[in-house]
Short mmCIF file of C-alpha atoms in Angstrom, two decimals:
data_model
loop_
_atom_site.label_atom_id
_atom_site.label_comp_id
_atom_site.label_asym_id
_atom_site.label_seq_id
_atom_site.Cartn_x
_atom_site.Cartn_y
_atom_site.Cartn_z
CA UNK Z 219 87.10 -29.44 -18.32
CA UNK Z 220 87.45 -30.60 -21.90
CA UNK Z 221 84.97 -31.50 -24.56
CA UNK Z 222 85.42 -33.80 -27.44
CA UNK Z 223 83.10 -33.88 -30.39
CA UNK Z 224 82.87 -37.01 -32.46
CA UNK Z 225 82.28 -37.25 -36.17
CA UNK Z 226 79.41 -39.63 -35.46
CA UNK Z 227 77.62 -36.88 -33.62
CA UNK Z 228 78.18 -34.51 -36.51
CA UNK Z 229 76.78 -37.02 -38.95
CA UNK Z 230 73.80 -37.60 -36.68
CA UNK Z 231 73.01 -33.90 -36.72
CA UNK Z 232 73.40 -33.71 -40.47
CA UNK Z 233 75.31 -30.47 -40.20
CA UNK Z 234 77.48 -30.65 -43.28
CA UNK Z 235 81.14 -29.96 -43.74
CA UNK Z 236 81.68 -26.90 -41.60
CA UNK Z 237 79.81 -28.54 -38.78
CA UNK Z 238 81.82 -31.70 -38.97
CA UNK Z 239 84.98 -29.62 -38.72
CA UNK Z 240 83.66 -27.67 -35.80
CA UNK Z 241 82.44 -30.70 -34.00
CA UNK Z 242 85.73 -32.49 -34.31
CA UNK Z 243 87.38 -29.79 -32.22
CA UNK Z 244 87.87 -29.64 -28.50
CA UNK Z 245 86.27 -26.73 -26.74
CA UNK Z 246 88.28 -24.64 -24.34
CA UNK Z 247 85.89 -23.14 -21.81
CA UNK Z 248 88.40 -20.53 -20.63
CA UNK Z 249 88.78 -19.17 -24.15
CA UNK Z 250 85.01 -19.34 -24.49
CA UNK Z 251 84.55 -17.35 -21.32
CA UNK Z 252 86.82 -14.58 -22.56
CA UNK Z 253 85.03 -14.40 -25.90
CA UNK Z 254 81.65 -14.48 -24.22
CA UNK Z 255 82.64 -11.46 -22.11
CA UNK Z 256 83.71 -9.64 -25.22
CA UNK Z 257 81.01 -10.53 -27.76
CA UNK Z 258 77.95 -11.97 -26.06
CA UNK Z 259 77.49 -10.65 -22.54
CA UNK Z 260 75.88 -7.38 -23.56
CA UNK Z 261 72.84 -9.18 -24.95
CA UNK Z 262 72.63 -12.53 -23.18
CA UNK Z 263 73.82 -11.20 -19.83
CA UNK Z 264 76.36 -12.25 -17.24
CA UNK Z 265 74.38 -15.35 -16.31
CA UNK Z 266 73.06 -16.12 -19.78
CA UNK Z 267 69.50 -15.48 -18.72
CA UNK Z 268 68.88 -13.01 -21.57
CA UNK Z 269 67.02 -9.71 -21.39
CA UNK Z 270 64.78 -7.50 -23.49
CA UNK Z 271 64.64 -9.03 -27.01
CA UNK Z 272 67.55 -11.37 -26.34
CA UNK Z 273 66.76 -14.96 -25.38
CA UNK Z 274 68.02 -16.91 -22.40
CA UNK Z 275 70.77 -19.36 -23.29
CA UNK Z 276 70.75 -21.08 -19.91
CA UNK Z 277 70.30 -24.83 -19.69
CA UNK Z 278 71.47 -25.54 -23.23
CA UNK Z 279 73.92 -28.30 -23.96
CA UNK Z 280 77.02 -27.70 -26.05
CA UNK Z 281 75.54 -29.50 -29.03
CA UNK Z 282 72.58 -27.16 -29.17
CA UNK Z 283 74.79 -24.09 -28.98
CA UNK Z 284 77.16 -25.29 -31.68
CA UNK Z 285 74.18 -26.13 -33.84
CA UNK Z 286 72.62 -22.70 -33.40
CA UNK Z 287 75.83 -20.78 -33.97
CA UNK Z 288 76.50 -22.74 -37.13
CA UNK Z 289 73.01 -22.01 -38.39
CA UNK Z 290 73.44 -18.33 -37.71
CA UNK Z 291 76.84 -18.32 -39.35
CA UNK Z 292 75.22 -19.95 -42.38
CA UNK Z 293 72.63 -17.14 -42.28
CA UNK Z 294 69.71 -19.43 -41.61
CA UNK Z 295 66.77 -17.74 -39.94
CA UNK Z 296 65.81 -19.24 -36.60
CA UNK Z 297 63.64 -16.60 -34.92
CA UNK Z 298 62.70 -13.09 -36.05
CA UNK Z 299 65.91 -11.53 -34.77
CA UNK Z 300 68.41 -13.89 -36.35
CA UNK Z 301 69.98 -11.02 -38.31
CA UNK Z 302 71.62 -9.85 -35.11
CA UNK Z 303 73.22 -13.24 -34.63
CA UNK Z 304 74.25 -13.46 -38.31
CA UNK Z 305 76.65 -10.58 -38.11
CA UNK Z 306 78.01 -11.74 -34.76
CA UNK Z 307 78.56 -15.35 -35.71
CA UNK Z 308 80.10 -14.74 -39.10
CA UNK Z 309 83.15 -13.50 -37.22
CA UNK Z 310 83.45 -16.75 -35.29
CA UNK Z 311 85.81 -19.57 -36.27
CA UNK Z 312 84.88 -23.20 -35.67
CA UNK Z 313 87.25 -23.23 -32.72
CA UNK Z 314 85.67 -20.17 -31.18
CA UNK Z 315 82.25 -21.74 -31.57
CA UNK Z 316 83.16 -24.89 -29.68
CA UNK Z 317 84.96 -22.79 -27.06
CA UNK Z 318 81.82 -20.73 -26.54
CA UNK Z 319 79.67 -23.85 -26.40
CA UNK Z 320 81.99 -25.42 -23.84
CA UNK Z 321 81.75 -22.33 -21.66
CA UNK Z 322 78.02 -21.59 -22.01
CA UNK Z 323 76.90 -25.17 -21.48
CA UNK Z 324 78.84 -25.50 -18.25
CA UNK Z 325 78.64 -21.98 -16.81
CA UNK Z 326 74.89 -21.45 -17.34
CA UNK Z 327 73.25 -24.72 -16.36
CA UNK T 17 75.72 18.54 -35.91
CA UNK T 18 78.96 18.94 -34.11
CA UNK T 19 81.50 16.30 -34.93
CA UNK T 20 83.71 15.58 -32.07
CA UNK T 21 87.12 15.04 -30.65
CA UNK T 22 87.92 12.66 -27.86
CA UNK T 23 89.55 14.23 -24.84
CA UNK T 24 92.59 12.34 -23.64
CA UNK T 25 91.08 11.52 -20.30
CA UNK T 26 88.37 9.50 -21.99
CA UNK T 27 90.46 7.68 -24.55
CA UNK T 28 91.16 4.72 -22.34
CA UNK T 29 87.54 4.32 -21.39
CA UNK T 30 86.42 4.60 -24.98
CA UNK T 31 88.96 2.08 -26.14
CA UNK T 32 88.08 -0.32 -23.34
CA UNK T 33 84.38 -0.04 -24.02
CA UNK T 34 84.85 -0.50 -27.72
CA UNK T 35 82.74 2.54 -28.45
CA UNK T 36 82.57 4.67 -31.50
CA UNK T 37 85.23 7.12 -30.50
CA UNK T 38 83.20 9.97 -31.93
CA UNK T 39 82.43 11.56 -28.63
CA UNK T 40 83.40 14.84 -27.29
CA UNK T 41 84.79 16.30 -24.18
CA UNK T 42 82.88 18.75 -22.22
CA UNK T 43 85.10 17.59 -19.40
CA UNK T 44 86.68 20.60 -17.79
CA UNK T 45 87.66 22.15 -14.52
CA UNK T 46 85.00 21.23 -12.02
CA UNK T 47 83.91 17.75 -12.95
CA UNK T 48 82.75 15.62 -10.06
CA UNK T 49 84.07 12.20 -9.21
CA UNK T 50 81.33 9.63 -9.06
CA UNK T 51 80.43 6.60 -7.04
CA UNK T 52 77.68 4.05 -7.42
CA UNK T 53 75.69 1.55 -5.44
CA UNK T 54 73.18 -1.10 -6.39
CA UNK T 55 69.69 -0.20 -5.26
CA UNK T 56 67.82 -3.26 -6.55
CA UNK T 57 68.97 -6.38 -8.37
CA UNK T 58 67.41 -9.58 -9.71
CA UNK T 59 64.64 -7.63 -11.36
CA UNK T 60 63.10 -8.75 -14.65
CA UNK T 61 63.61 -6.20 -17.41
CA UNK T 62 63.17 -3.10 -15.22
CA UNK T 63 61.88 -0.38 -17.51
CA UNK T 64 61.29 2.85 -15.62
CA UNK T 65 61.27 4.59 -12.25
CA UNK T 66 59.45 7.54 -10.64
CA UNK T 67 60.16 9.13 -7.28
CA UNK T 68 58.29 10.81 -4.44
CA UNK T 69 60.14 13.67 -2.73
CA UNK T 70 61.04 11.44 0.25
CA UNK T 71 62.93 8.97 -1.94
CA UNK T 72 60.16 6.41 -2.39
CA UNK T 73 60.74 4.84 -5.80
CA UNK T 74 58.03 3.34 -8.01
CA UNK T 75 59.41 1.03 -10.69
CA UNK T 76 58.08 -1.15 -13.47
CA UNK T 77 59.24 -4.52 -14.72
CA UNK T 78 58.13 -5.17 -18.29
CA UNK T 79 56.52 -8.57 -17.73
CA UNK T 80 55.73 -8.35 -14.04
CA UNK T 81 54.17 -5.03 -13.19
CA UNK T 82 54.40 -2.04 -10.88
CA UNK T 83 56.25 -2.14 -7.56
CA UNK T 84 57.48 0.42 -5.09
CA UNK T 85 60.63 0.62 -3.04
CA UNK T 86 59.83 2.34 0.23
CA UNK T 87 62.15 4.86 1.81
CA UNK T 88 63.41 2.16 4.22
CA UNK T 89 64.34 -0.16 1.35
CA UNK T 90 61.38 -2.54 1.59
CA UNK T 91 59.71 -3.39 -1.71
CA UNK T 92 55.93 -3.72 -2.11
CA UNK T 93 54.45 -5.21 -5.28
CA UNK T 94 51.44 -3.13 -6.27
CA UNK T 95 49.96 -4.10 -9.63
CA UNK T 96 50.85 -7.37 -11.34
CA UNK T 97 50.25 -8.30 -14.95
CA UNK T 98 48.69 -11.43 -16.42
CA UNK T 99 50.16 -14.58 -14.90
CA UNK T 100 52.11 -12.96 -12.08
CA UNK T 101 51.74 -13.59 -8.39
CA UNK T 102 52.92 -11.84 -5.29
CA UNK T 103 51.28 -8.54 -6.21
CA UNK T 104 48.67 -6.81 -4.05
CA UNK T 105 46.50 -6.48 -7.14
CA UNK T 106 46.62 -8.22 -10.53
CA UNK T 107 45.23 -6.91 -13.79
CA UNK T 108 44.79 -9.89 -16.09
CA UNK T 109 44.35 -7.69 -19.16
CA UNK T 110 47.86 -6.25 -18.87
CA UNK T 111 50.33 -8.38 -20.78
CA UNK T 112 53.80 -8.39 -22.19
CA UNK T 113 54.82 -9.49 -25.65
CA UNK T 114 58.23 -8.78 -27.12
CA UNK T 115 59.03 -5.12 -26.55
CA UNK T 116 55.51 -4.42 -25.27
CA UNK T 117 54.56 -4.74 -21.64
CA UNK T 118 54.47 -2.46 -18.64
CA UNK T 119 56.83 0.35 -19.60
CA UNK T 120 56.82 3.92 -18.25
CA UNK T 121 55.74 5.12 -14.81
CA UNK T 122 55.04 8.65 -13.55
CA UNK T 123 53.87 10.24 -10.34
CA UNK T 124 51.35 13.07 -10.37
CA UNK T 125 52.85 16.48 -9.56
CA UNK T 126 50.08 16.82 -6.97
CA UNK T 127 50.58 13.36 -5.56
CA UNK T 128 50.28 14.63 -1.98
CA UNK T 129 46.68 15.55 -2.66
CA UNK T 130 45.49 12.98 -5.18
CA UNK T 131 47.92 10.04 -4.72
CA UNK T 132 47.84 9.35 -8.48
CA UNK T 133 50.44 7.16 -10.11
CA UNK T 134 50.42 6.37 -13.86
CA UNK T 135 51.79 3.51 -15.92
CA UNK T 136 52.04 2.79 -19.65
CA UNK T 137 51.15 -0.78 -20.53
CA UNK T 138 49.88 -3.12 -23.22
CA UNK T 139 46.33 -4.29 -22.49
CA UNK T 140 43.91 -6.79 -23.98
CA UNK T 141 40.81 -4.82 -23.01
CA UNK T 142 40.43 -3.67 -26.60
CA UNK T 143 41.02 -5.76 -29.71
CA UNK T 144 43.67 -6.51 -30.99
CA UNK T 145 45.33 -5.13 -27.89
CA UNK T 146 46.41 -1.55 -27.31
CA UNK T 147 48.86 0.47 -25.29
CA UNK T 148 47.26 2.42 -22.49
CA UNK T 149 48.07 5.04 -19.92
CA UNK T 150 46.55 3.82 -16.70
CA UNK T 151 46.04 6.02 -13.63
CA UNK T 152 45.71 4.57 -10.16
CA UNK T 153 45.38 5.77 -6.59
CA UNK T 154 48.07 4.53 -4.21
CA UNK T 155 47.04 3.87 -0.61
CA UNK T 156 48.51 5.71 2.37
CA UNK T 157 51.07 3.10 3.35
CA UNK T 158 52.15 2.53 -0.27
CA UNK T 159 51.16 -1.12 -0.34
CA UNK T 160 48.28 -1.17 -2.79
CA UNK T 161 46.53 0.61 -5.66
CA UNK T 162 42.87 1.16 -6.49
CA UNK T 163 40.53 3.21 -8.69
CA UNK T 164 42.11 2.27 -12.01
CA UNK T 165 41.23 4.72 -14.77
CA UNK T 166 42.60 4.24 -18.27
CA UNK T 167 43.14 7.87 -19.27
CA UNK T 168 44.38 6.91 -22.76
CA UNK T 169 43.27 3.57 -24.20
CA UNK T 170 43.90 3.83 -27.93
CA UNK T 171 47.65 3.83 -28.54
CA UNK T 172 48.40 1.15 -31.14
CA UNK T 173 50.08 -2.13 -30.30
CA UNK T 174 51.60 -4.41 -32.95
CA UNK T 175 49.49 -7.58 -32.84
CA UNK T 176 51.25 -9.64 -35.45
CA UNK T 177 54.78 -10.53 -36.42
CA UNK T 178 56.07 -9.01 -39.64
CA UNK T 179 59.02 -9.58 -41.94
CA UNK T 180 61.43 -7.16 -40.28
CA UNK T 181 64.34 -7.19 -37.88
CA UNK T 182 62.87 -7.31 -34.36
CA UNK T 183 59.75 -8.15 -36.36
CA UNK T 184 57.93 -10.02 -33.60
CA UNK T 185 54.58 -8.75 -32.40
CA UNK T 186 54.77 -6.10 -29.71
CA UNK T 187 57.44 -3.99 -31.43
CA UNK T 188 57.91 -0.21 -31.16
CA UNK T 189 55.68 1.07 -28.39
CA UNK T 190 57.52 4.16 -27.20
CA UNK T 191 56.32 4.05 -23.60
CA UNK T 192 57.99 6.81 -21.60
CA UNK T 193 55.55 8.99 -19.62
CA UNK T 194 56.59 12.17 -17.81
CA UNK T 195 54.91 15.20 -16.27
CA UNK T 196 56.28 18.56 -17.34
CA UNK T 197 57.29 20.29 -14.09
CA UNK T 198 56.34 23.66 -15.62
CA UNK T 199 52.88 23.13 -17.07
CA UNK T 200 51.93 19.99 -15.16
CA UNK T 201 50.95 18.30 -18.44
CA UNK T 202 51.64 14.63 -19.04
CA UNK T 203 53.79 13.71 -22.06
CA UNK T 204 53.40 10.22 -23.50
CA UNK T 205 55.84 8.88 -26.08
CA UNK T 206 54.69 6.25 -28.56
CA UNK T 207 56.15 4.14 -31.38
CA UNK T 208 55.35 3.32 -34.99
CA UNK T 209 54.45 -0.35 -34.29
CA UNK T 210 56.23 -1.29 -37.55
CA UNK T 211 53.25 0.08 -39.44
CA UNK T 212 54.20 2.31 -42.37
CA UNK T 213 51.23 4.63 -42.26
CA UNK T 214 51.21 5.28 -38.52
CA UNK T 215 53.83 8.02 -37.88
CA UNK T 216 52.33 10.55 -40.32
CA UNK T 217 48.71 9.61 -39.55
CA UNK T 218 46.66 12.25 -37.77
CA UNK T 219 44.34 9.75 -36.14
CA UNK T 220 46.61 6.88 -35.10
CA UNK T 221 48.44 7.69 -31.89
CA UNK T 222 51.60 5.68 -32.71
CA UNK T 223 54.81 7.50 -33.66
CA UNK T 224 53.81 10.53 -31.62
CA UNK T 225 54.46 12.48 -28.48
CA UNK T 226 51.08 13.08 -26.85
CA UNK T 227 50.47 15.91 -24.42
CA UNK T 228 47.48 15.57 -22.13
CA UNK T 229 46.18 16.56 -18.71
CA UNK T 230 45.83 14.12 -15.82
CA UNK T 231 42.52 12.89 -17.21
CA UNK T 232 43.95 12.17 -20.64
CA UNK T 233 42.35 15.16 -22.36
CA UNK T 234 44.31 17.17 -24.90
CA UNK T 235 46.53 19.78 -23.28
CA UNK T 236 46.00 23.42 -24.07
CA UNK T 237 48.43 24.67 -26.69
CA UNK T 238 48.75 21.47 -28.71
CA UNK T 239 48.94 22.59 -32.31
CA UNK T 240 48.87 19.56 -34.62
CA UNK T 241 47.79 19.98 -38.25
CA UNK T 242 44.13 20.30 -39.12
CA UNK T 243 42.21 17.07 -38.65
CA UNK T 244 44.73 15.54 -36.26
CA UNK T 245 43.79 14.10 -32.89
CA UNK T 246 44.03 17.01 -30.44
CA UNK T 247 46.17 15.00 -28.02
CA UNK T 248 49.06 15.00 -30.50
CA UNK T 249 51.92 17.31 -29.52
CA UNK T 250 54.45 16.14 -32.12
CA UNK T 251 54.29 13.46 -34.84
CA UNK T 252 56.40 11.65 -37.43
CA UNK T 253 58.44 9.76 -34.84
CA UNK T 254 59.78 6.23 -35.02
CA UNK T 255 60.09 4.96 -31.46
CA UNK T 256 60.53 7.58 -28.77
CA UNK T 257 62.32 6.05 -25.79
CA UNK T 258 63.37 9.01 -23.69
CA UNK T 259 61.94 12.37 -22.69
CA UNK T 260 63.18 15.01 -20.28
CA UNK T 261 62.43 18.67 -19.68
CA UNK T 262 65.10 21.31 -20.07
CA UNK T 263 65.83 23.12 -16.81
CA UNK T 264 64.53 26.67 -16.83
CA UNK T 265 61.97 26.72 -19.60
CA UNK T 266 60.83 23.08 -19.34
CA UNK T 267 61.00 22.48 -23.09
CA UNK T 268 60.57 18.79 -23.88
CA UNK T 269 63.58 16.99 -25.32
CA UNK T 270 63.28 13.43 -26.62
CA UNK T 271 65.38 10.53 -27.85
CA UNK T 272 64.33 8.14 -30.58
CA UNK T 273 65.69 4.88 -31.86
CA UNK T 274 67.06 4.88 -35.37
CA UNK T 275 66.58 1.97 -37.85
CA UNK T 276 70.11 0.51 -38.13
CA UNK T 277 71.23 4.15 -38.36
CA UNK T 278 70.80 7.56 -36.76
CA UNK T 279 69.56 7.64 -33.19
CA UNK T 280 68.10 11.09 -32.64
CA UNK T 281 67.66 13.72 -29.97
CA UNK T 282 65.05 16.38 -30.73
CA UNK T 283 64.03 19.54 -28.95
CA UNK T 284 60.25 19.57 -29.39
CA UNK T 285 57.80 22.31 -30.23
CA UNK T 286 54.03 22.07 -30.56
CA UNK T 287 52.89 20.63 -33.88
CA UNK T 288 56.36 19.56 -35.02
CA UNK T 289 56.81 16.78 -37.58
CA UNK T 290 59.88 14.68 -36.82
CA UNK T 291 59.91 13.56 -40.46
CA UNK T 292 59.80 9.75 -40.17
CA UNK T 293 57.65 8.25 -42.91
CA UNK T 294 58.26 4.55 -43.55
CA UNK T 295 55.35 4.11 -45.98
CA UNK T 296 56.06 2.22 -49.18
CA UNK T 297 56.11 4.15 -52.45
CA UNK T 298 57.22 7.34 -50.77
CA UNK T 299 60.28 9.48 -51.42
CA UNK T 300 61.52 7.35 -54.28
CA UNK T 301 61.09 4.04 -52.48
CA UNK T 302 59.05 1.21 -53.94
CA UNK T 303 57.31 -1.62 -52.14
CA UNK T 304 58.73 -2.84 -48.87
CA UNK T 305 58.20 -5.96 -46.76
CA UNK T 306 54.80 -5.87 -45.06
CA UNK T 307 54.29 -2.25 -46.14
CA UNK T 308 57.00 -0.89 -43.87
CA UNK T 309 60.23 0.52 -45.31
CA UNK T 310 61.79 1.23 -41.94
CA UNK T 311 64.76 -1.10 -42.46
CA UNK T 312 64.96 -0.95 -46.22
CA UNK T 313 66.79 -1.22 -48.54
CA UNK T 314 68.68 -3.93 -46.71
CA UNK T 315 66.97 -5.37 -43.67
CA UNK T 316 69.25 -8.16 -42.61
CA UNK T 317 72.74 -7.17 -43.74
CA UNK T 318 75.25 -4.68 -42.52
CA UNK T 319 75.45 -1.57 -44.71
CA UNK T 320 77.00 1.88 -44.46
CA UNK T 321 74.72 3.83 -42.10
CA UNK T 322 75.08 6.97 -44.22
CA UNK T 323 73.77 5.10 -47.26
CA UNK T 324 70.87 3.78 -45.24
CA UNK T 325 70.16 7.27 -43.97
CA UNK T 326 70.05 8.60 -47.51
CA UNK T 327 67.57 5.91 -48.55
CA UNK T 328 65.29 5.91 -45.49
CA UNK T 329 66.04 9.03 -43.44
CA UNK T 330 64.96 9.44 -39.84
CA UNK T 331 64.09 13.02 -40.76
CA UNK T 332 62.98 13.34 -44.38
CA UNK T 333 63.58 17.00 -45.27
CA UNK T 334 62.88 16.39 -48.93
CA UNK T 335 59.32 15.30 -48.37
CA UNK T 336 58.84 17.48 -45.28
CA UNK T 337 60.98 20.62 -45.67
CA UNK T 338 59.66 22.00 -42.38
CA UNK T 339 60.46 18.87 -40.41
CA UNK T 340 61.98 19.30 -36.98
CA UNK T 341 65.76 18.98 -37.29
CA UNK T 342 67.50 16.72 -34.78
CA UNK T 343 69.97 18.19 -32.31
CA UNK T 344 71.94 14.94 -32.26
CA UNK T 345 72.24 12.08 -34.74
CA UNK T 346 74.65 9.85 -32.84
CA UNK T 347 77.14 10.09 -35.68
CA UNK T 348 74.52 8.37 -37.84
CA UNK T 349 74.69 5.20 -35.77
CA UNK T 350 71.90 3.18 -34.19
CA UNK T 351 72.96 2.02 -30.74
CA UNK T 352 69.71 1.75 -28.83
CA UNK T 353 69.42 5.28 -27.45
CA UNK T 354 67.06 5.24 -24.51
CA UNK T 355 66.11 7.02 -21.30
CA UNK T 356 67.45 10.42 -20.39
CA UNK T 357 67.41 13.06 -17.69
CA UNK T 358 68.86 16.46 -16.84
CA UNK T 359 71.41 16.44 -14.01
CA UNK T 360 70.02 18.67 -11.27
CA UNK T 361 71.85 20.26 -8.38
CA UNK T 362 75.17 22.07 -7.99
CA UNK T 363 76.87 18.93 -6.66
CA UNK T 364 77.25 18.03 -10.34
CA UNK T 365 79.62 20.99 -10.85
CA UNK T 366 80.10 21.79 -14.54
CA UNK T 367 77.64 19.08 -15.41
CA UNK T 368 74.72 20.66 -13.64
CA UNK T 369 71.78 21.04 -16.04
CA UNK T 370 73.43 18.87 -18.68
CA UNK T 371 71.49 16.09 -20.34
CA UNK T 372 72.52 12.49 -19.67
CA UNK T 373 71.43 9.95 -22.26
CA UNK T 374 71.54 6.17 -21.91
CA UNK T 375 72.35 3.76 -24.76
CA UNK T 376 71.53 0.08 -24.52
CA UNK T 377 73.91 -0.94 -27.27
CA UNK T 378 73.07 -3.06 -30.31
CA UNK T 379 76.05 -3.97 -32.47
CA UNK T 380 74.40 -4.82 -35.78
CA UNK T 381 76.24 -5.07 -39.06
CA UNK T 382 79.56 -3.61 -38.00
CA UNK T 383 78.22 -0.74 -35.89
CA UNK T 384 80.03 -0.63 -32.54
CA UNK T 385 77.77 -1.81 -29.71
CA UNK T 386 77.94 1.56 -28.01
CA UNK T 387 76.62 0.85 -24.51
CA UNK T 388 77.24 4.01 -22.51
CA UNK T 389 75.80 7.12 -20.98
CA UNK T 390 76.48 10.35 -22.85
CA UNK T 391 76.72 13.74 -21.23
CA UNK T 392 75.20 16.30 -23.57
CA UNK T 393 75.03 19.96 -24.03
CA UNK T 394 72.09 20.60 -26.34
CA UNK T 395 71.99 23.98 -28.07
CA UNK T 396 69.10 26.11 -26.94
CA UNK T 397 67.60 26.29 -30.43
CA UNK T 398 67.81 22.51 -30.72
CA UNK T 399 70.00 22.62 -33.80
CA UNK T 400 73.06 20.90 -32.39
CA UNK T 401 74.50 19.11 -29.39
CA UNK T 402 77.91 18.32 -28.00
CA UNK T 403 78.42 15.01 -26.30
CA UNK T 404 81.08 13.39 -24.18
CA UNK T 405 81.06 10.08 -22.47
CA UNK T 406 79.86 10.09 -18.88
CA UNK T 407 82.58 8.34 -16.86
CA UNK T 408 80.79 5.36 -15.34
CA UNK T 409 81.62 4.54 -11.73
CA UNK T 410 80.37 0.99 -12.42
CA UNK T 411 80.34 -1.62 -15.17
CA UNK T 412 78.50 -0.88 -18.37
CA UNK T 413 75.17 -2.40 -19.29
CA UNK T 414 72.00 -1.87 -21.26
CA UNK T 415 71.00 1.55 -19.92
CA UNK T 416 67.22 1.51 -20.26
CA UNK T 417 66.08 4.30 -17.97
CA UNK T 418 67.77 7.31 -16.37
CA UNK T 419 65.93 9.29 -13.70
CA UNK T 420 67.03 12.02 -11.28
CA UNK T 421 66.26 11.14 -7.69
CA UNK T 422 65.11 13.70 -5.14
CA UNK T 423 68.43 13.13 -3.33
CA UNK T 424 70.37 14.62 -6.26
CA UNK T 425 71.62 11.22 -7.45
CA UNK T 426 71.07 9.73 -10.89
CA UNK T 427 69.22 6.42 -10.89
CA UNK T 428 69.76 4.09 -13.83
CA UNK T 429 67.87 0.91 -14.73
CA UNK T 430 69.71 -1.76 -16.70
CA UNK T 431 68.13 -4.56 -18.70
CA UNK T 432 70.51 -6.80 -16.76
CA UNK T 433 67.90 -6.53 -13.98
CA UNK T 434 69.43 -3.86 -11.81
CA UNK T 435 68.79 -0.33 -10.67
CA UNK T 436 71.88 1.62 -9.64
CA UNK T 437 72.34 4.92 -7.89
CA UNK T 438 75.11 7.12 -9.28
CA UNK T 439 76.11 10.01 -7.04
CA UNK T 440 78.82 12.58 -6.59
CA UNK T 441 81.47 11.62 -4.05
#
């Protein structure tokens, strides 16, 4: 499946330049799945349900996930443990973020 | 500390797991080949296990409570926490919050006679909440518990969030409880609750290893400094997550989480100071966020672990020259070191009596995640250790608890919600 992010959506979220770039990309869930297995699974789990101090990311739509990852990449605190997500997300390109969002939003309903 | 070389046989595994590569090979002639099976799955944050000789396994889930897996595989839910259902009994004062909840479980060495089982849990019975060691009597058919007695009720709990990584309330509880097979004393590991003054305090029970009898009274032979609570066996700890007793002399060996650097293994002795002192205005440090320097000087950013260690050491020999030296510092990395056990039985070949240590993995600020089980040979005097990576017969995960079963297999609980049995083929 493919995802397309419109500029209108980006504007609506007020996410700024990086966000607009990210949101104009198409997410590739297969690439997202591979990255998830490499970078995310050890905290959020195989089914995204989270564990220990790591939150569940089930039932989130792609928009929410893109939004969060962009916030973390911009080093904005969300919860008390955002620092963990800062260092992880600063490695992510816009493309990788939409890929991850495409995968997570469909694989973990 | 021994720095290490990777044996060829492990290189592939290390590379695949993305681990630090600073592990060593004890691998030699008679190393067993392993197999694994899943004992329980779909659990919620399983935290610890304890066995009866027939294979019955008690286990805790952090936000649910105490259950038992009978020898035939059936599971009975014994003591639920606040808001749970499906348990034979519910204790509404027991709660979970962040890292706090129902953690360790232990079975009395004289279970046959007294049927005592013990858990470590956060409770609201005292303000503002505390961690407790709760003793209960299990009925004959292992379906219910009664006669609750809180043998320790005054271990601190962190009631409020603070400005720190993992700074939510409920942080740093320790929580492992184990009976020493030699003396029959109960060892209780605690955590610093992100409170700067706690680890070196003689009256606060956080940041300690306590040693008590089955009623919670101080064990004979505890030797803390003058004025300290008599239940204190060792102090100056950060967050002790694992404890096991060395085969032969039953000396206690522990693991503690480091603060973005330096996970430690220590061989304990009565009255030892592990040298953790996160108070502000100590050892050349100034003020720190919410009076806790544990993650200073740089809480939220990656930084060279060695530099961190120099600023805020896990073991501060300058301030405490007699502090207990660690046997293992995990190459100065913090990777969520956790439960541990000694492999027992000659089926383990060369690994018999070696320590196995679980790591949950973290991956902050450029440190490799490091999920694995290490196989360790700890020097008798506790001054050093050699480690190699235990070759997993299963996928990796957040290894929370490692316990030897009476059947000679190693049982491991993963945060992923599973308990696995690892045995020799």
